[in-house]
Amino acid sequence: MSRAAIGLLAGMALAFAGWFGGFGAFLLVAALGAVGAVVGRLMDGDVDWRDFRTPGGRRVR
């Protein structure tokens, strides 16, 4: 699945959450989507978890 299609699906999910659940549901779906994206990138190995601990992404050795 292309990134454009994934973005389209995420946008549609946010739109449905905002329409049917209100602004609180919109924020919840957006926050959980962001957490899922970070966890997915960590599991794929694209991002090292130590990058989130240090300011500016610098690694401490």
PDB file of C-alpha atoms in Angstrom:
ATOM      1  CA  MET A   1       0.000   0.000   0.000  1.00  0.00           C
ATOM      2  CA  SER A   2       1.383   3.377  -0.952  1.00  0.00           C
ATOM      3  CA  ARG A   3       2.001   6.159   1.521  1.00  0.00           C
ATOM      4  CA  ALA A   4      -0.614   8.277  -0.218  1.00  0.00           C
ATOM      5  CA  ALA A   5      -3.243   5.603   0.381  1.00  0.00           C
ATOM      6  CA  ILE A   6      -2.219   5.257   4.022  1.00  0.00           C
ATOM      7  CA  GLY A   7      -2.454   9.032   4.428  1.00  0.00           C
ATOM      8  CA  LEU A   8      -5.869   9.009   2.797  1.00  0.00           C
ATOM      9  CA  LEU A   9      -7.104   6.308   5.181  1.00  0.00           C
ATOM     10  CA  ALA A  10      -5.702   8.143   8.200  1.00  0.00           C
ATOM     11  CA  GLY A  11      -7.371  11.357   7.088  1.00  0.00           C
ATOM     12  CA  MET A  12     -10.676   9.583   6.603  1.00  0.00           C
ATOM     13  CA  ALA A  13     -10.430   8.001  10.060  1.00  0.00           C
ATOM     14  CA  LEU A  14      -9.789  11.417  11.602  1.00  0.00           C
ATOM     15  CA  ALA A  15     -12.679  12.925   9.664  1.00  0.00           C
ATOM     16  CA  PHE A  16     -15.092  10.210  10.807  1.00  0.00           C
ATOM     17  CA  ALA A  17     -13.911  10.541  14.404  1.00  0.00           C
ATOM     18  CA  GLY A  18     -14.365  14.302  14.278  1.00  0.00           C
ATOM     19  CA  TRP A  19     -17.769  14.114  12.638  1.00  0.00           C
ATOM     20  CA  PHE A  20     -19.330  11.399  14.773  1.00  0.00           C
ATOM     21  CA  GLY A  21     -17.407  11.704  18.036  1.00  0.00           C
ATOM     22  CA  GLY A  22     -16.577  15.372  18.285  1.00  0.00           C
ATOM     23  CA  PHE A  23     -13.278  17.123  18.837  1.00  0.00           C
ATOM     24  CA  GLY A  24     -12.232  14.892  21.755  1.00  0.00           C
ATOM     25  CA  ALA A  25     -12.518  11.771  19.600  1.00  0.00           C
ATOM     26  CA  PHE A  26     -10.604  13.539  16.842  1.00  0.00           C
ATOM     27  CA  LEU A  27      -7.729  14.265  19.226  1.00  0.00           C
ATOM     28  CA  LEU A  28      -7.770  10.711  20.603  1.00  0.00           C
ATOM     29  CA  VAL A  29      -7.585   9.179  17.116  1.00  0.00           C
ATOM     30  CA  ALA A  30      -4.807  11.587  16.113  1.00  0.00           C
ATOM     31  CA  ALA A  31      -2.770  10.858  19.268  1.00  0.00           C
ATOM     32  CA  LEU A  32      -3.152   7.080  18.993  1.00  0.00           C
ATOM     33  CA  GLY A  33      -2.261   7.267  15.302  1.00  0.00           C
ATOM     34  CA  ALA A  34       0.935   9.148  16.127  1.00  0.00           C
ATOM     35  CA  VAL A  35       1.852   6.603  18.818  1.00  0.00           C
ATOM     36  CA  GLY A  36       1.185   3.774  16.376  1.00  0.00           C
ATOM     37  CA  ALA A  37       3.358   5.406  13.738  1.00  0.00           C
ATOM     38  CA  VAL A  38       6.269   5.817  16.164  1.00  0.00           C
ATOM     39  CA  VAL A  39       5.964   2.233  17.431  1.00  0.00           C
ATOM     40  CA  GLY A  40       5.785   0.961  13.855  1.00  0.00           C
ATOM     41  CA  ARG A  41       8.932   2.842  12.876  1.00  0.00           C
ATOM     42  CA  LEU A  42      10.709   1.544  15.982  1.00  0.00           C
ATOM     43  CA  MET A  43       9.738  -2.022  15.131  1.00  0.00           C
ATOM     44  CA  ASP A  44      10.863  -1.603  11.509  1.00  0.00           C
ATOM     45  CA  GLY A  45      14.241  -0.401  12.722  1.00  0.00           C
ATOM     46  CA  ASP A  46      13.983   2.991  11.001  1.00  0.00           C
ATOM     47  CA  VAL A  47      14.353   4.888  14.286  1.00  0.00           C
ATOM     48  CA  ASP A  48      16.442   4.184  17.357  1.00  0.00           C
ATOM     49  CA  TRP A  49      14.609   4.714  20.655  1.00  0.00           C
ATOM     50  CA  ARG A  50      17.625   6.590  22.017  1.00  0.00           C
ATOM     51  CA  ASP A  51      16.912   9.369  19.512  1.00  0.00           C
ATOM     52  CA  PHE A  52      13.873  10.347  21.596  1.00  0.00           C
ATOM     53  CA  ARG A  53      15.806  10.653  24.878  1.00  0.00           C
ATOM     54  CA  THR A  54      18.359  13.264  23.901  1.00  0.00           C
ATOM     55  CA  PRO A  55      17.674  16.821  22.690  1.00  0.00           C
ATOM     56  CA  GLY A  56      18.177  17.317  18.977  1.00  0.00           C
ATOM     57  CA  GLY A  57      18.507  13.573  18.316  1.00  0.00           C
ATOM     58  CA  ARG A  58      22.160  13.498  19.390  1.00  0.00           C
ATOM     59  CA  ARG A  59      23.358  10.186  20.738  1.00  0.00           C
ATOM     60  CA  VAL A  60      25.203  10.157  24.032  1.00  0.00           C
ATOM     61  CA  ARG A  61      28.131   7.764  24.120  1.00  0.00           C
TER      62      ARG A  61
END
